[in-house]
Amino acid sequence: MDSNRILRDVGATVAATAASAGASWAAYNYLNGQAAEARTVIPHRTDDAPNGDGIYWPDGTGPHRYTRDAAVDLFLAVFGDSTAAGLGADIADETPGVQVARRVAAETGKTVRYANKAIVGATSKGLAAQIDAMFITGERPDLAVILVGANDVTARNGIRTSARRLGEAVALLVAQEAEVVVGTCPDLGVITAIPQPLRTVLRRWGLSLAAAQRGAVRAAGGRAVPMADLLASEFLAKPEHLFSPDQYHPSAAGYALAADILLPEVLAAIDEWGPTPLPHPPEVSEAVEQRRIITRVRHLLGRTHDRVTTGE
């Protein structure tokens, strides 16, 4: 996720959401005001995530410098946005890709080459370019992990279009015989720095995108991991522990939790999970907000609007 993108685009996002839902102009103004408030809370990040590219050995050492003549058992590449890159981590070992690479090496006894191609601020539209840039060099990963979606929400990209682009990116990798694991759109409702009811608007859009992503990924031959379902309750329970100081990107502990969730599907994708069944994720997040705040706000503002227009 890119905080600059959410601050720049969130006003347009809520405008589109309010219009599509038939909300009053007052509702739009209210949500847009909250977007302005969010701009004062979430800092603009211009730094890059730590770079952990290299070779990781089963004994826990690495990253060792990769050269063309280096012998590796598995090439793992990561694509996506700032969460895929690991923005918010202080050192490379805290990023989700490095954590997955180290664990795969330790679990399988394989020598793992790791390369992170994710770009801060990327949406699903940019995935194909990230993948093509690798292919142009003649390299083909054995395993790819993709984390993307939050920026599609804040940039108000269409749900079906965003999911289709993700599916096309997965298909590009599968066509080159890569195994692909995708962490679908996270739950933006856990970012308490975004005020309500704006947070609920973004949350609902993100969950709809995650569902569409799941279908597109599976249709293209990839494996989808429902990050919103599996992470939301933890982030809501321990925000001070799982968020970095910007209150938007995960901390080292947050990324470790994400790596825990991705690892079973990653190991299953390379036939290294073992005889026990994969964990079965819940169908709905335990952190689903029961109080539908945005609905009540629309109802209240709608009644106010009716009274004004009828002269009551």
GROMACS .gro file of C-alpha atoms in nm:
model
  312
    1MET     CA    1   0.000   0.000   0.000
    2ASP     CA    2   0.117   0.353  -0.075
    3SER     CA    3   0.011   0.621   0.173
    4ASN     CA    4   0.070   0.899  -0.078
    5ARG     CA    5  -0.172   0.738  -0.319
    6ILE     CA    6  -0.445   0.699  -0.060
    7LEU     CA    7  -0.410   1.061   0.045
    8ARG     CA    8  -0.422   1.187  -0.313
    9ASP     CA    9  -0.698   0.966  -0.446
   10VAL     CA   10  -0.924   0.888  -0.155
   11GLY     CA   11  -1.147   1.190  -0.214
   12ALA     CA   12  -1.221   1.071  -0.566
   13THR     CA   13  -1.276   0.719  -0.435
   14VAL     CA   14  -1.542   0.819  -0.188
   15ALA     CA   15  -1.703   1.046  -0.445
   16ALA     CA   16  -1.745   0.752  -0.681
   17THR     CA   17  -1.870   0.531  -0.398
   18ALA     CA   18  -2.119   0.787  -0.274
   19ALA     CA   19  -2.251   0.853  -0.624
   20SER     CA   20  -2.288   0.484  -0.707
   21ALA     CA   21  -2.478   0.424  -0.385
   22GLY     CA   22  -2.712   0.714  -0.443
   23ALA     CA   23  -2.585   0.899  -0.137
   24SER     CA   24  -2.663   1.267  -0.098
   25TRP     CA   25  -2.424   1.549  -0.175
   26ALA     CA   26  -2.401   1.606   0.198
   27ALA     CA   27  -2.273   1.251   0.245
   28TYR     CA   28  -2.007   1.310  -0.018
   29ASN     CA   29  -1.897   1.634   0.149
   30TYR     CA   30  -1.881   1.457   0.484
   31LEU     CA   31  -1.664   1.174   0.350
   32ASN     CA   32  -1.444   1.411   0.153
   33GLY     CA   33  -1.386   1.609   0.471
   34GLN     CA   34  -1.272   1.292   0.641
   35ALA     CA   35  -1.032   1.227   0.354
   36ALA     CA   36  -0.880   1.569   0.424
   37GLU     CA   37  -0.847   1.473   0.790
   38ALA     CA   38  -0.671   1.151   0.692
   39ARG     CA   39  -0.416   1.354   0.498
   40THR     CA   40  -0.304   1.515   0.822
   41VAL     CA   41  -0.268   1.179   0.996
   42ILE     CA   42  -0.094   0.948   0.747
   43PRO     CA   43   0.257   1.063   0.648
   44HIS     CA   44   0.384   1.065   0.290
   45ARG     CA   45   0.655   0.800   0.252
   46THR     CA   46   0.935   0.867   0.003
   47ASP     CA   47   1.181   0.602   0.123
   48ASP     CA   48   1.232   0.258  -0.029
   49ALA     CA   49   1.194  -0.079   0.135
   50PRO     CA   50   1.515  -0.260   0.241
   51ASN     CA   51   1.667  -0.474  -0.032
   52GLY     CA   52   1.715  -0.840   0.062
   53ASP     CA   53   1.789  -0.984  -0.283
   54GLY     CA   54   2.033  -1.273  -0.292
   55ILE     CA   55   2.075  -1.641  -0.208
   56TYR     CA   56   1.953  -1.796   0.116
   57TRP     CA   57   2.092  -2.126   0.236
   58PRO     CA   58   1.916  -2.389   0.451
   59ASP     CA   59   2.161  -2.324   0.735
   60GLY     CA   60   2.007  -1.979   0.781
   61THR     CA   61   2.283  -1.776   0.621
   62GLY     CA   62   2.229  -1.517   0.351
   63PRO     CA   63   2.174  -1.319   0.153
   64HIS     CA   64   2.476  -1.428  -0.044
   65ARG     CA   65   2.547  -1.242  -0.366
   66TYR     CA   66   2.385  -1.402  -0.669
   67THR     CA   67   2.587  -1.462  -0.984
   68ARG     CA   68   2.483  -1.631  -1.307
   69ASP     CA   69   2.694  -1.937  -1.229
   70ALA     CA   70   2.559  -1.975  -0.875
   71ALA     CA   71   2.386  -2.309  -0.805
   72VAL     CA   72   2.037  -2.264  -0.660
   73ASP     CA   73   1.749  -2.506  -0.615
   74LEU     CA   74   1.464  -2.257  -0.629
   75PHE     CA   75   1.418  -1.904  -0.762
   76LEU     CA   76   1.156  -1.705  -0.569
   77ALA     CA   77   1.043  -1.366  -0.705
   78VAL     CA   78   0.802  -1.122  -0.540
   79PHE     CA   79   0.585  -0.874  -0.731
   80GLY     CA   80   0.333  -0.613  -0.626
   81ASP     CA   81   0.307  -0.293  -0.421
   82SER     CA   82   0.471  -0.145  -0.111
   83THR     CA   83   0.357  -0.430   0.114
   84ALA     CA   84   0.518  -0.677  -0.126
   85ALA     CA   85   0.834  -0.466  -0.115
   86GLY     CA   86   0.820  -0.453   0.264
   87LEU     CA   87   0.789  -0.078   0.318
   88GLY     CA   88   0.769  -0.015   0.691
   89ALA     CA   89   1.038  -0.271   0.776
   90ASP     CA   90   1.367  -0.139   0.912
   91ILE     CA   91   1.591  -0.413   0.773
   92ALA     CA   92   1.566  -0.661   0.486
   93ASP     CA   93   1.515  -0.958   0.718
   94GLU     CA   94   1.185  -0.802   0.831
   95THR     CA   95   1.032  -0.782   0.482
   96PRO     CA   96   0.775  -1.049   0.393
   97GLY     CA   97   0.966  -1.179   0.090
   98VAL     CA   98   1.288  -1.240   0.281
   99GLN     CA   99   1.097  -1.404   0.565
  100VAL     CA  100   0.928  -1.640   0.318
  101ALA     CA  101   1.259  -1.712   0.141
  102ARG     CA  102   1.437  -1.797   0.467
  103ARG     CA  103   1.154  -2.021   0.584
  104VAL     CA  104   1.131  -2.205   0.252
  105ALA     CA  105   1.506  -2.272   0.266
  106ALA     CA  106   1.485  -2.395   0.624
  107GLU     CA  107   1.174  -2.609   0.570
  108THR     CA  108   1.286  -2.774   0.245
  109GLY     CA  109   1.664  -2.783   0.270
  110LYS     CA  110   1.679  -2.602  -0.065
  111THR     CA  111   1.907  -2.318  -0.163
  112VAL     CA  112   1.672  -2.030  -0.250
  113ARG     CA  113   1.747  -1.734  -0.470
  114TYR     CA  114   1.525  -1.437  -0.383
  115ALA     CA  115   1.448  -1.128  -0.593
  116ASN     CA  116   1.197  -0.857  -0.510
  117LYS     CA  117   1.052  -0.674  -0.812
  118ALA     CA  118   0.768  -0.497  -0.629
  119ILE     CA  119   0.726  -0.120  -0.670
  120VAL     CA  120   0.596   0.116  -0.403
  121GLY     CA  121   0.265   0.262  -0.519
  122ALA     CA  122   0.199  -0.009  -0.779
  123THR     CA  123  -0.152  -0.119  -0.873
  124SER     CA  124  -0.257  -0.428  -1.064
  125LYS     CA  125  -0.206  -0.225  -1.382
  126GLY     CA  126   0.169  -0.229  -1.325
  127LEU     CA  127   0.210  -0.601  -1.255
  128ALA     CA  128   0.263  -0.702  -1.617
  129ALA     CA  129   0.545  -0.448  -1.649
  130GLN     CA  130   0.717  -0.583  -1.337
  131ILE     CA  131   0.699  -0.935  -1.475
  132ASP     CA  132   0.801  -0.841  -1.830
  133ALA     CA  133   1.103  -0.653  -1.694
  134MET     CA  134   1.224  -0.978  -1.542
  135PHE     CA  135   1.148  -1.181  -1.853
  136ILE     CA  136   1.345  -0.937  -2.071
  137THR     CA  137   1.659  -1.030  -1.878
  138GLY     CA  138   1.597  -1.395  -1.961
  139GLU     CA  139   1.511  -1.493  -1.605
  140ARG     CA  140   1.216  -1.714  -1.509
  141PRO     CA  141   1.117  -1.768  -1.144
  142ASP     CA  142   1.018  -2.111  -1.020
  143LEU     CA  143   0.788  -1.953  -0.764
  144ALA     CA  144   0.623  -1.610  -0.758
  145VAL     CA  145   0.446  -1.434  -0.471
  146ILE     CA  146   0.221  -1.136  -0.550
  147LEU     CA  147   0.077  -0.888  -0.299
  148VAL     CA  148  -0.144  -0.620  -0.453
  149GLY     CA  149  -0.483  -0.454  -0.426
  150ALA     CA  150  -0.491  -0.170  -0.172
  151ASN     CA  151  -0.375   0.090  -0.424
  152ASP     CA  152  -0.640  -0.024  -0.670
  153VAL     CA  153  -0.897   0.063  -0.403
  154THR     CA  154  -0.757   0.406  -0.318
  155ALA     CA  155  -0.707   0.488  -0.688
  156ARG     CA  156  -1.072   0.387  -0.750
  157ASN     CA  157  -0.971   0.137  -1.020
  158GLY     CA  158  -1.261  -0.083  -1.127
  159ILE     CA  159  -1.294  -0.407  -0.934
  160ARG     CA  160  -1.344  -0.631  -1.237
  161THR     CA  161  -1.068  -0.457  -1.432
  162SER     CA  162  -0.822  -0.481  -1.144
  163ALA     CA  163  -0.900  -0.848  -1.088
  164ARG     CA  164  -0.865  -0.919  -1.460
  165ARG     CA  165  -0.524  -0.752  -1.470
  166LEU     CA  166  -0.410  -0.959  -1.174
  167GLY     CA  167  -0.534  -1.275  -1.344
  168GLU     CA  168  -0.342  -1.182  -1.659
  169ALA     CA  169  -0.024  -1.131  -1.457
  170VAL     CA  170  -0.068  -1.472  -1.296
  171ALA     CA  171  -0.125  -1.627  -1.639
  172LEU     CA  172   0.201  -1.471  -1.767
  173LEU     CA  173   0.395  -1.642  -1.490
  174VAL     CA  174   0.211  -1.973  -1.516
  175ALA     CA  175   0.281  -1.981  -1.890
  176GLN     CA  176   0.652  -1.978  -1.799
  177GLU     CA  177   0.599  -2.273  -1.562
  178ALA     CA  178   0.612  -2.068  -1.241
  179GLU     CA  179   0.402  -2.156  -0.938
  180VAL     CA  180   0.213  -1.846  -0.823
  181VAL     CA  181   0.078  -1.754  -0.479
  182VAL     CA  182  -0.122  -1.431  -0.443
  183GLY     CA  183  -0.209  -1.250  -0.122
  184THR     CA  184  -0.536  -1.078  -0.210
  185CYS     CA  185  -0.635  -0.723  -0.112
  186PRO     CA  186  -0.597  -0.658   0.261
  187ASP     CA  187  -0.872  -0.523   0.485
  188LEU     CA  188  -0.839  -0.143   0.483
  189GLY     CA  189  -1.077  -0.134   0.777
  190VAL     CA  190  -0.787  -0.211   1.011
  191ILE     CA  191  -0.620   0.124   0.940
  192THR     CA  192  -0.764   0.324   1.225
  193ALA     CA  193  -0.575   0.637   1.116
  194ILE     CA  194  -0.845   0.667   0.849
  195PRO     CA  195  -1.158   0.804   1.020
  196GLN     CA  196  -1.503   0.652   1.006
  197PRO     CA  197  -1.718   0.624   0.801
  198LEU     CA  198  -1.457   0.669   0.526
  199ARG     CA  199  -1.273   0.364   0.656
  200THR     CA  200  -1.582   0.148   0.609
  201VAL     CA  201  -1.629   0.267   0.250
  202LEU     CA  202  -1.272   0.170   0.164
  203ARG     CA  203  -1.303  -0.156   0.355
  204ARG     CA  204  -1.608  -0.271   0.162
  205TRP     CA  205  -1.450  -0.185  -0.170
  206GLY     CA  206  -1.136  -0.376  -0.073
  207LEU     CA  207  -1.324  -0.687   0.036
  208SER     CA  208  -1.518  -0.687  -0.293
  209LEU     CA  209  -1.189  -0.660  -0.480
  210ALA     CA  210  -1.038  -0.946  -0.279
  211ALA     CA  211  -1.328  -1.174  -0.374
  212ALA     CA  212  -1.288  -1.087  -0.743
  213GLN     CA  213  -0.912  -1.137  -0.721
  214ARG     CA  214  -0.957  -1.484  -0.575
  215GLY     CA  215  -1.163  -1.597  -0.873
  216ALA     CA  216  -0.924  -1.443  -1.126
  217VAL     CA  217  -0.617  -1.597  -0.962
  218ARG     CA  218  -0.767  -1.944  -0.948
  219ALA     CA  219  -0.888  -1.924  -1.307
  220ALA     CA  220  -0.535  -1.836  -1.419
  221GLY     CA  221  -0.380  -2.131  -1.235
  222GLY     CA  222  -0.255  -1.955  -0.922
  223ARG     CA  223  -0.322  -1.995  -0.550
  224ALA     CA  224  -0.507  -1.719  -0.364
  225VAL     CA  225  -0.454  -1.645   0.006
  226PRO     CA  226  -0.728  -1.428   0.168
  227MET     CA  227  -0.515  -1.175   0.356
  228ALA     CA  228  -0.816  -0.973   0.471
  229ASP     CA  229  -0.983  -1.275   0.630
  230LEU     CA  230  -0.670  -1.397   0.801
  231LEU     CA  231  -0.502  -1.076   0.914
  232ALA     CA  232  -0.777  -0.831   1.007
  233SER     CA  233  -0.859  -0.955   1.356
  234GLU     CA  234  -0.492  -0.960   1.456
  235PHE     CA  235  -0.425  -0.608   1.327
  236LEU     CA  236  -0.735  -0.474   1.501
  237ALA     CA  237  -0.636  -0.640   1.827
  238LYS     CA  238  -0.270  -0.527   1.827
  239PRO     CA  239  -0.234  -0.218   1.605
  240GLU     CA  240   0.052  -0.076   1.811
  241HIS     CA  241   0.247  -0.398   1.755
  242LEU     CA  242   0.160  -0.486   1.396
  243PHE     CA  243   0.173  -0.143   1.230
  244SER     CA  244   0.490   0.057   1.160
  245PRO     CA  245   0.514   0.413   1.299
  246ASP     CA  246   0.333   0.556   0.994
  247GLN     CA  247   0.018   0.371   1.113
  248TYR     CA  248  -0.038   0.248   0.758
  249HIS     CA  249   0.225  -0.008   0.656
  250PRO     CA  250   0.291  -0.323   0.860
  251SER     CA  251   0.575  -0.344   1.110
  252ALA     CA  252   0.827  -0.627   1.125
  253ALA     CA  253   0.577  -0.823   1.337
  254GLY     CA  254   0.299  -0.749   1.088
  255TYR     CA  255   0.507  -0.877   0.801
  256ALA     CA  256   0.605  -1.185   1.001
  257LEU     CA  257   0.236  -1.261   1.046
  258ALA     CA  258   0.179  -1.219   0.671
  259ALA     CA  259   0.467  -1.457   0.601
  260ASP     CA  260   0.314  -1.712   0.841
  261ILE     CA  261  -0.009  -1.699   0.643
  262LEU     CA  262   0.155  -1.721   0.300
  263LEU     CA  263   0.399  -2.001   0.385
  264PRO     CA  264   0.160  -2.302   0.378
  265GLU     CA  265   0.039  -2.217   0.026
  266VAL     CA  266   0.395  -2.144  -0.086
  267LEU     CA  267   0.514  -2.484   0.039
  268ALA     CA  268   0.212  -2.658  -0.113
  269ALA     CA  269   0.280  -2.489  -0.447
  270ILE     CA  270   0.626  -2.648  -0.463
  271ASP     CA  271   0.505  -2.984  -0.326
  272GLU     CA  272   0.680  -2.938   0.008
  273TRP     CA  273   0.390  -2.896   0.249
  274GLY     CA  274   0.379  -3.254   0.373
  275PRO     CA  275   0.101  -3.506   0.439
  276THR     CA  276  -0.128  -3.291   0.659
  277PRO     CA  277  -0.404  -3.083   0.498
  278LEU     CA  278  -0.352  -2.713   0.439
  279PRO     CA  279  -0.510  -2.485   0.701
  280HIS     CA  280  -0.863  -2.398   0.598
  281PRO     CA  281  -0.909  -2.018   0.610
  282PRO     CA  282  -1.234  -1.871   0.739
  283GLU     CA  283  -1.483  -1.754   0.479
  284VAL     CA  284  -1.543  -1.424   0.658
  285SER     CA  285  -1.305  -1.221   0.872
  286GLU     CA  286  -1.372  -1.242   1.245
  287ALA     CA  287  -1.308  -0.867   1.245
  288VAL     CA  288  -1.606  -0.782   1.027
  289GLU     CA  289  -1.757  -0.467   1.173
  290GLN     CA  290  -2.107  -0.548   1.289
  291ARG     CA  291  -2.215  -0.188   1.314
  292ARG     CA  292  -2.264  -0.063   0.960
  293ILE     CA  293  -2.165   0.296   1.021
  294ILE     CA  294  -2.177   0.419   0.663
  295THR     CA  295  -2.532   0.292   0.622
  296ARG     CA  296  -2.648   0.483   0.928
  297VAL     CA  297  -2.470   0.800   0.813
  298ARG     CA  298  -2.632   0.780   0.470
  299HIS     CA  299  -2.971   0.728   0.631
  300LEU     CA  300  -2.924   1.024   0.864
  301LEU     CA  301  -2.795   1.256   0.593
  302GLY     CA  302  -3.064   1.137   0.354
  303ARG     CA  303  -3.336   1.233   0.602
  304THR     CA  304  -3.174   1.571   0.655
  305HIS     CA  305  -3.157   1.625   0.281
  306ASP     CA  306  -3.525   1.532   0.243
  307ARG     CA  307  -3.628   1.781   0.510
  308VAL     CA  308  -3.430   2.057   0.343
  309THR     CA  309  -3.568   1.994  -0.006
  310THR     CA  310  -3.929   1.964   0.116
  311GLY     CA  311  -3.904   2.274   0.333
  312GLU     CA  312  -3.980   2.092   0.658
   0.00000   0.00000   0.00000
